[in-house]
Tab-separated table of C-alpha atoms (C1' of nucleotides) in Angstrom:
chain	number	residue	atom	x	y	z
B	1153	MET	CA	-0.086	-0.084	0.006
B	1154	ARG	CA	1.371	3.351	-1.077
B	1155	VAL	CA	1.694	5.591	1.637
B	1156	ARG	CA	0.280	9.492	1.098
B	1157	TYR	CA	2.055	12.217	2.298
B	1158	GLN	CA	0.099	15.650	3.565
B	1159	THR	CA	2.347	18.391	2.024
B	1160	ARG	CA	1.776	22.175	2.353
B	1161	GLN	CA	0.771	22.339	-1.265
B	1162	ARG	CA	-2.004	19.606	-0.515
B	1163	GLU	CA	-3.269	21.613	2.266
B	1164	GLU	CA	-3.539	24.929	0.682
B	1165	ILE	CA	-5.191	23.481	-2.520
B	1166	LEU	CA	-7.806	22.113	-0.188
B	1167	SER	CA	-8.341	24.893	1.940
B	1168	TYR	CA	-8.513	27.322	-1.069
B	1169	LEU	CA	-11.195	24.623	-2.506
B	1170	GLU	CA	-13.088	25.023	0.584
B	1171	SER	CA	-12.991	28.701	0.662
B	1172	VAL	CA	-14.593	29.491	-2.516
B	1173	ASN	CA	-17.534	27.802	-1.409
B	1174	GLY	CA	-17.768	24.646	-3.488
B	1175	ARG	CA	-17.651	27.414	-6.869
B	1176	HIS	CA	-16.272	25.397	-9.766
B	1177	VAL	CA	-12.579	26.854	-10.560
B	1178	THR	CA	-9.939	25.732	-12.825
B	1179	ALA	CA	-6.714	24.440	-12.378
B	1180	GLN	CA	-5.253	27.833	-13.797
B	1181	GLU	CA	-7.237	29.562	-11.555
B	1182	ILE	CA	-5.842	27.922	-8.501
B	1183	CYS	CA	-2.332	28.519	-9.633
B	1184	GLN	CA	-2.794	32.045	-10.360
B	1185	TYR	CA	-4.181	32.476	-6.953
B	1186	PHE	CA	-1.334	31.221	-5.035
B	1187	GLU	CA	0.885	32.853	-7.755
B	1188	LYS	CA	-0.521	36.451	-6.562
B	1189	ASP	CA	-0.042	35.620	-2.934
B	1190	GLY	CA	3.584	34.789	-3.597
B	1191	VAL	CA	3.359	31.071	-2.469
B	1192	SER	CA	5.229	28.799	-4.589
B	1193	MET	CA	2.753	26.205	-6.458
B	1194	GLY	CA	3.266	24.519	-9.622
B	1195	THR	CA	0.723	23.575	-12.395
B	1196	ALA	CA	1.858	20.153	-12.468
B	1197	THR	CA	1.394	19.651	-8.396
B	1198	VAL	CA	-1.707	21.384	-9.071
B	1199	TYR	CA	-3.236	18.640	-11.543
B	1200	ARG	CA	-1.431	15.940	-9.367
B	1201	GLN	CA	-3.282	17.037	-6.104
B	1202	LEU	CA	-6.642	17.261	-8.094
B	1203	GLU	CA	-6.140	13.994	-9.274
B	1204	ARG	CA	-5.445	12.833	-5.660
B	1205	LEU	CA	-8.472	14.427	-3.971
B	1206	MET	CA	-10.877	13.116	-6.653
B	1207	GLY	CA	-9.590	9.775	-5.950
B	1208	GLU	CA	-10.265	10.163	-2.591
B	1209	GLY	CA	-13.558	11.681	-3.526
B	1210	LEU	CA	-13.081	15.294	-2.016
B	1211	VAL	CA	-12.855	17.097	-4.948
B	1212	GLN	CA	-15.091	16.480	-8.358
B	1213	LYS	CA	-14.053	17.275	-11.871
B	1214	TYR	CA	-16.710	18.929	-14.162
B	1215	ILE	CA	-16.293	19.205	-18.005
B	1216	ILE	CA	-18.445	22.232	-18.543
B	1217	ASP	CA	-17.464	23.624	-21.560
B	1218	GLU	CA	-15.609	21.713	-24.181
B	1219	LYS	CA	-13.420	24.489	-25.253
B	1220	SER	CA	-12.071	25.579	-22.283
B	1221	ALA	CA	-10.125	24.024	-19.204
B	1222	ALA	CA	-11.772	21.640	-16.850
B	1223	CYS	CA	-13.366	22.957	-13.374
B	1224	PHE	CA	-12.899	21.550	-9.923
B	1225	ALA	CA	-14.709	21.687	-6.759
B	1226	TYR	CA	-14.578	20.629	-3.278
B	1227	ILE	CA	-17.482	18.236	-2.964
B	1228	ASP	CA	-19.621	19.817	0.253
B	1229	ARG	CA	-22.855	17.900	0.424
B	1230	LYS	CA	-24.367	20.530	2.516
B	1231	ASN	CA	-23.783	22.726	-0.618
B	1232	SER	CA	-26.717	23.023	-2.587
B	1233	CYS	CA	-25.201	23.030	-6.114
B	1234	HIS	CA	-23.358	19.208	-5.389
B	1235	ARG	CA	-26.759	17.699	-3.907
B	1236	PRO	CA	-27.803	14.509	-5.799
B	1237	ALA	CA	-30.901	15.977	-6.625
B	1238	CYS	CA	-29.308	19.003	-8.414
B	1239	PHE	CA	-28.401	18.979	-12.382
B	1240	HIS	CA	-25.851	20.951	-14.210
B	1241	CYS	CA	-27.803	22.489	-17.347
B	1242	LYS	CA	-25.766	24.291	-19.840
B	1243	CYS	CA	-27.387	26.371	-22.364
B	1244	GLU	CA	-25.606	26.088	-25.907
B	1245	THR	CA	-26.622	29.133	-26.719
B	1246	CYS	CA	-25.614	32.019	-23.901
B	1247	GLY	CA	-23.405	29.534	-22.293
B	1248	ARG	CA	-24.770	30.006	-19.013
B	1249	LEU	CA	-24.741	26.984	-16.384
B	1250	ILE	CA	-27.770	26.729	-14.549
B	1251	HIS	CA	-28.284	24.511	-11.451
B	1252	LEU	CA	-31.361	22.829	-11.605
B	1253	ASP	CA	-33.306	21.482	-8.635
B	1254	CYS	CA	-35.706	18.672	-10.401
B	1255	LYS	CA	-37.668	15.977	-8.273
B	1256	GLU	CA	-38.657	14.242	-11.615
B	1257	LEU	CA	-34.964	14.514	-12.810
B	1258	GLU	CA	-34.028	12.379	-9.367
B	1259	GLU	CA	-36.752	9.725	-10.175
B	1260	ILE	CA	-35.319	9.258	-13.577
B	1261	GLN	CA	-31.937	8.151	-11.714
B	1262	ASN	CA	-33.971	5.698	-10.068
B	1263	HIS	CA	-35.647	4.408	-13.073
B	1264	MET	CA	-32.551	4.001	-14.907
B	1265	LEU	CA	-30.860	1.992	-11.815
B	1266	GLN	CA	-33.981	0.052	-11.585
B	1267	LYS	CA	-34.920	-0.903	-15.440
B	1268	HIS	CA	-31.542	0.175	-17.017
B	1269	GLY	CA	-29.224	-1.062	-14.391
B	1270	PHE	CA	-27.209	2.247	-15.162
B	1271	ALA	CA	-26.227	4.277	-12.048
B	1272	LEU	CA	-26.015	8.132	-13.270
B	1273	ASP	CA	-23.611	10.175	-11.872
B	1274	THR	CA	-25.296	13.742	-11.465
B	1275	PHE	CA	-21.644	15.211	-10.674
B	1276	ARG	CA	-20.147	14.419	-13.986
B	1277	THR	CA	-23.462	14.775	-16.130
B	1278	VAL	CA	-24.042	18.234	-17.679
B	1279	LEU	CA	-27.475	18.328	-19.708
B	1280	TYR	CA	-26.828	20.364	-22.856
B	1281	GLY	CA	-29.792	22.299	-24.291
B	1282	THR	CA	-31.227	26.046	-24.586
B	1283	CYS	CA	-32.483	27.864	-21.873
B	1284	GLU	CA	-35.907	29.991	-21.471
B	1285	ARG	CA	-34.334	33.070	-21.973
B	1286	CYS	CA	-32.642	32.334	-25.332
B	1287	ARG	CA	-35.560	30.286	-26.570
B	1288	GLU	CA	-37.676	33.260	-26.034
B	1289	ALA	CA	-35.275	35.713	-27.529
B	1290	ARG	CA	-35.084	33.619	-30.621
B	1291	VAL	CA	-38.930	33.780	-31.173
L	389	MET	CA	-25.164	37.451	-46.512
L	390	ARG	CA	-21.867	35.212	-47.083
L	391	VAL	CA	-21.752	33.191	-50.076
L	392	ARG	CA	-20.844	29.683	-49.171
L	393	TYR	CA	-19.290	27.425	-51.968
L	394	GLN	CA	-19.658	23.623	-52.596
L	395	THR	CA	-16.059	22.568	-52.960
L	396	ARG	CA	-14.820	19.043	-53.454
L	397	GLN	CA	-13.476	18.207	-49.751
L	398	ARG	CA	-16.418	19.357	-48.428
L	399	GLU	CA	-18.687	16.713	-50.521
L	400	GLU	CA	-16.132	14.082	-49.795
L	401	ILE	CA	-16.572	14.514	-46.117
L	402	LEU	CA	-20.019	14.686	-46.021
L	403	SER	CA	-20.089	11.351	-48.146
L	404	TYR	CA	-17.943	9.876	-46.005
L	405	LEU	CA	-19.661	10.944	-43.041
L	406	GLU	CA	-22.785	9.414	-44.789
L	407	SER	CA	-21.156	6.622	-45.843
L	408	VAL	CA	-19.916	5.332	-42.041
L	409	ASN	CA	-23.899	5.028	-41.005
L	410	GLY	CA	-23.817	7.562	-38.384
L	411	ARG	CA	-21.275	6.214	-36.774
L	412	HIS	CA	-19.157	8.495	-34.729
L	413	VAL	CA	-15.829	9.402	-36.124
L	414	THR	CA	-12.968	11.907	-35.075
L	415	ALA	CA	-11.494	14.516	-37.058
L	416	GLN	CA	-8.609	12.316	-37.238
L	417	GLU	CA	-10.282	9.508	-38.941
L	418	ILE	CA	-11.669	11.395	-41.452
L	419	CYS	CA	-7.966	12.672	-42.403
L	420	GLN	CA	-6.685	9.347	-42.341
L	421	TYR	CA	-9.196	7.973	-44.470
L	422	PHE	CA	-8.519	10.224	-47.246
L	423	GLU	CA	-5.021	10.009	-46.814
L	424	LYS	CA	-4.787	6.134	-47.249
L	425	ASP	CA	-7.064	6.878	-50.594
L	426	GLY	CA	-4.480	9.480	-51.577
L	427	VAL	CA	-7.043	12.250	-51.521
L	428	SER	CA	-5.510	15.353	-50.551
L	429	MET	CA	-7.363	16.914	-47.465
L	430	GLY	CA	-5.852	18.913	-44.722
L	431	THR	CA	-6.695	18.394	-40.860
L	432	ALA	CA	-7.810	22.477	-40.890
L	433	THR	CA	-10.151	21.928	-43.932
L	434	VAL	CA	-11.749	18.854	-41.997
L	435	TYR	CA	-12.107	21.058	-38.909
L	436	ARG	CA	-13.416	24.135	-40.644
L	437	GLN	CA	-15.871	22.014	-42.839
L	438	LEU	CA	-17.300	20.071	-39.690
L	439	GLU	CA	-17.712	23.352	-38.320
L	440	ARG	CA	-19.666	24.697	-41.071
L	441	LEU	CA	-21.968	21.356	-41.169
L	442	MET	CA	-22.592	21.718	-37.687
L	443	GLY	CA	-23.673	25.173	-38.311
L	444	GLU	CA	-26.059	23.578	-40.886
L	445	GLY	CA	-27.424	21.247	-38.549
L	446	LEU	CA	-25.887	18.187	-40.879
L	447	VAL	CA	-23.540	16.901	-38.319
L	448	GLN	CA	-23.275	16.610	-34.669
L	449	LYS	CA	-20.652	16.984	-32.262
L	450	TYR	CA	-19.839	14.470	-29.410
L	451	ILE	CA	-17.521	14.981	-26.820
L	452	ILE	CA	-17.606	11.421	-25.190
L	453	ASP	CA	-14.312	10.878	-23.347
L	454	GLU	CA	-12.777	14.217	-22.145
L	455	LYS	CA	-9.144	12.890	-22.761
L	456	SER	CA	-9.512	11.999	-26.193
L	457	ALA	CA	-10.455	13.955	-29.392
L	458	ALA	CA	-14.242	15.030	-30.182
L	459	CYS	CA	-16.589	12.885	-32.103
L	460	PHE	CA	-18.651	13.668	-35.393
L	461	ALA	CA	-21.504	12.247	-36.867
L	462	TYR	CA	-23.753	12.709	-39.666
L	463	ILE	CA	-27.246	13.371	-38.458
L	464	ASP	CA	-29.764	10.774	-39.808
L	465	ARG	CA	-32.982	11.011	-38.006
L	466	LYS	CA	-33.711	7.469	-39.336
L	467	ASN	CA	-30.600	6.366	-38.021
L	468	SER	CA	-31.534	4.683	-34.462
L	469	CYS	CA	-28.537	6.261	-32.307
L	470	HIS	CA	-29.831	10.031	-33.498
L	471	ARG	CA	-33.408	9.435	-32.634
L	472	PRO	CA	-34.792	11.916	-30.241
L	473	ALA	CA	-35.509	8.932	-27.836
L	474	CYS	CA	-32.243	7.882	-27.905
L	475	PHE	CA	-29.833	9.304	-25.165
L	476	HIS	CA	-26.171	8.635	-24.908
L	477	CYS	CA	-24.765	7.073	-21.928
L	478	LYS	CA	-21.246	6.605	-20.903
L	479	CYS	CA	-19.730	4.193	-18.215
L	480	GLU	CA	-16.813	5.919	-16.218
L	481	THR	CA	-15.463	2.405	-15.486
L	482	CYS	CA	-15.330	0.516	-18.989
L	483	GLY	CA	-15.798	3.522	-21.254
L	484	ARG	CA	-18.503	2.087	-23.284
L	485	LEU	CA	-20.970	3.907	-24.778
L	486	ILE	CA	-24.342	3.003	-24.717
L	487	HIS	CA	-27.299	4.160	-26.605
L	488	LEU	CA	-30.138	3.822	-24.421
L	489	ASP	CA	-33.947	4.030	-25.749
L	490	CYS	CA	-36.147	5.633	-22.968
L	491	LYS	CA	-39.619	6.439	-23.013
L	492	GLU	CA	-39.222	7.839	-19.644
L	493	LEU	CA	-36.280	9.832	-20.312
L	494	GLU	CA	-38.470	11.496	-23.259
L	495	GLU	CA	-40.936	12.473	-20.913
L	496	ILE	CA	-38.307	13.970	-18.856
L	497	GLN	CA	-37.169	16.185	-21.849
L	498	ASN	CA	-40.981	17.326	-22.073
L	499	HIS	CA	-41.216	18.164	-18.335
L	500	MET	CA	-37.997	20.086	-18.478
L	501	LEU	CA	-39.177	22.222	-21.418
L	502	GLN	CA	-42.871	22.539	-19.751
L	503	LYS	CA	-41.782	23.237	-16.261
L	504	HIS	CA	-38.126	24.666	-16.496
L	505	GLY	CA	-38.096	26.021	-20.130
L	506	PHE	CA	-35.156	24.176	-20.851
L	507	ALA	CA	-34.809	22.301	-24.086
L	508	LEU	CA	-32.929	19.520	-23.766
L	509	ASP	CA	-30.454	18.713	-26.578
L	510	THR	CA	-30.177	14.836	-26.802
L	511	PHE	CA	-27.716	14.911	-29.484
L	512	ARG	CA	-25.056	16.797	-27.173
L	513	THR	CA	-25.711	15.234	-23.965
L	514	VAL	CA	-23.913	12.637	-22.736
L	515	LEU	CA	-25.373	10.882	-19.501
L	516	TYR	CA	-22.179	9.419	-17.291
L	517	GLY	CA	-22.448	6.789	-14.764
L	518	THR	CA	-21.895	3.088	-13.991
L	519	CYS	CA	-23.329	0.678	-16.326
L	520	GLU	CA	-24.811	-2.599	-14.676
L	521	ARG	CA	-22.004	-4.797	-15.946
L	522	CYS	CA	-19.386	-2.780	-14.191
L	523	ARG	CA	-21.655	-2.247	-11.135
L	524	GLU	CA	-21.973	-6.076	-10.629
L	525	ALA	CA	-18.371	-6.586	-11.010
L	526	ARG	CA	-17.701	-4.358	-8.302
L	527	VAL	CA	-19.571	-6.218	-5.708
W	81	DT	C1'	16.918	7.274	6.101
W	82	DT	C1'	13.263	5.823	2.227
W	83	DG	C1'	10.678	7.204	-1.082
W	84	DC	C1'	6.555	10.490	-1.832
W	85	DG	C1'	5.736	14.697	-3.614
W	86	DT	C1'	7.539	19.160	-5.783
W	87	DG	C1'	8.297	22.141	-9.568
W	88	DC	C1'	10.614	23.186	-13.800
W	89	DA	C1'	10.526	22.486	-18.439
W	90	DA	C1'	9.165	19.771	-22.034
W	91	DA	C1'	6.302	16.530	-24.269
W	92	DG	C1'	1.588	15.172	-26.098
W	93	DG	C1'	-2.626	15.670	-27.911
W	94	DT	C1'	-6.396	18.104	-30.092
W	95	DT	C1'	-8.032	21.967	-32.519
W	96	DT	C1'	-7.516	26.822	-34.392
W	97	DT	C1'	-5.319	30.780	-36.905
W	98	DG	C1'	-1.968	32.950	-40.370
W	99	DC	C1'	-1.148	33.258	-44.951
W	100	DA	C1'	0.037	32.464	-49.605
W	101	DT	C1'	-2.326	29.977	-53.052
W	102	DG	C1'	-6.324	27.518	-55.614
W	103	DG	C1'	-10.722	27.060	-57.274
W	104	DC	C1'	-15.737	28.271	-57.049
W	105	DA	C1'	-19.422	30.883	-59.353
M	1081	DT	C1'	-12.805	38.377	-61.578
M	1082	DG	C1'	-14.034	38.396	-56.783
M	1083	DC	C1'	-13.698	36.316	-52.605
M	1084	DC	C1'	-14.520	31.657	-50.218
M	1085	DA	C1'	-12.058	27.500	-49.209
M	1086	DT	C1'	-7.642	25.062	-48.917
M	1087	DG	C1'	-3.366	23.361	-46.938
M	1088	DC	C1'	0.577	24.023	-44.610
M	1089	DA	C1'	3.098	25.178	-40.629
M	1090	DA	C1'	2.929	27.006	-36.783
M	1091	DA	C1'	0.540	28.587	-32.404
M	1092	DA	C1'	-2.727	28.106	-28.835
M	1093	DC	C1'	-4.569	25.554	-25.381
M	1094	DC	C1'	-4.918	22.242	-21.515
M	1095	DT	C1'	-2.853	18.493	-19.511
M	1096	DT	C1'	0.747	14.704	-18.803
M	1097	DT	C1'	5.266	13.295	-17.834
M	1098	DG	C1'	10.267	13.267	-16.950
M	1099	DC	C1'	13.796	13.987	-13.927
M	1100	DA	C1'	16.451	16.121	-10.237
M	1101	DC	C1'	15.747	17.886	-6.023
M	1102	DG	C1'	13.468	18.682	-1.379
M	1103	DC	C1'	11.017	17.219	2.457
M	1104	DA	C1'	7.406	14.460	5.156
M	1105	DA	C1'	7.127	10.488	8.148
DNA sequence: TTGCGTGCAAAGGTTTTGCATGGCA
DNA sequence: TGCCATGCAAAACCTTTGCACGCAA
């Protein structure tokens, strides 16, 4: 069994992720935050620690926009945007990310598991489409 | 209004996409296909034409695996994998792409539109999770 | 002391862009 | 003839990797 060390960098990244209240941030944002503070923190280290934190279930990765970098967020189950009933909807027109709470979607999760054997990962899944505002603007 | 030309490259790409029966292919696969045939077809041209074909609604882009290249497919509504009731499910464990036909998911589409004003794009959306086979293997 | 983590730079892979040239209408 | 499309190479971008060094346990 591989031994894991607690390093300054690890603590700082984790504490930064907690401090932004579960907001999605990119690896670059993390680097820039520490660079501004004059704290040494290499890009590779950030990626490697994020990888490790994901493996430990403390951090979740989101691919929201295919053209830009991945986002990472500390998983806090009290935080609304990471509860199981909360789905990420991305408007393909305006680019907004909408956090949608929906009982019916939660039920579909059960349906997919029961009838199709597929356990939906709501953290990872992004529902793409067009939001109300943009659909109205188009008419 | 910008005039659009019909070029040999455009016709060849479109005809190739049709010939693979709506299968997902990467830009690289397209390039290699023509290279093998000794047909001149630059990478940039492929990307630019795919972009244009997407704008015209003839081709759909899929981001299935964040680590690899995007996939493109000709949209043929007769083709089972691109009917509105067909959803793409990607198993995060084994990496399989599952084409799931599900009436309940189709209903959720209506629900999201009616109640949340969000028009789901089933072509673009990929549902991530764990498939039955992998869940059983894990137990 | 052991070997994991760090940091830098370089590599990797996909996609975009600049620019001169080619070819459609 | 006008201007859009092509093709090449280079750039852009995010992410991973190699390697020597630092540091936690």
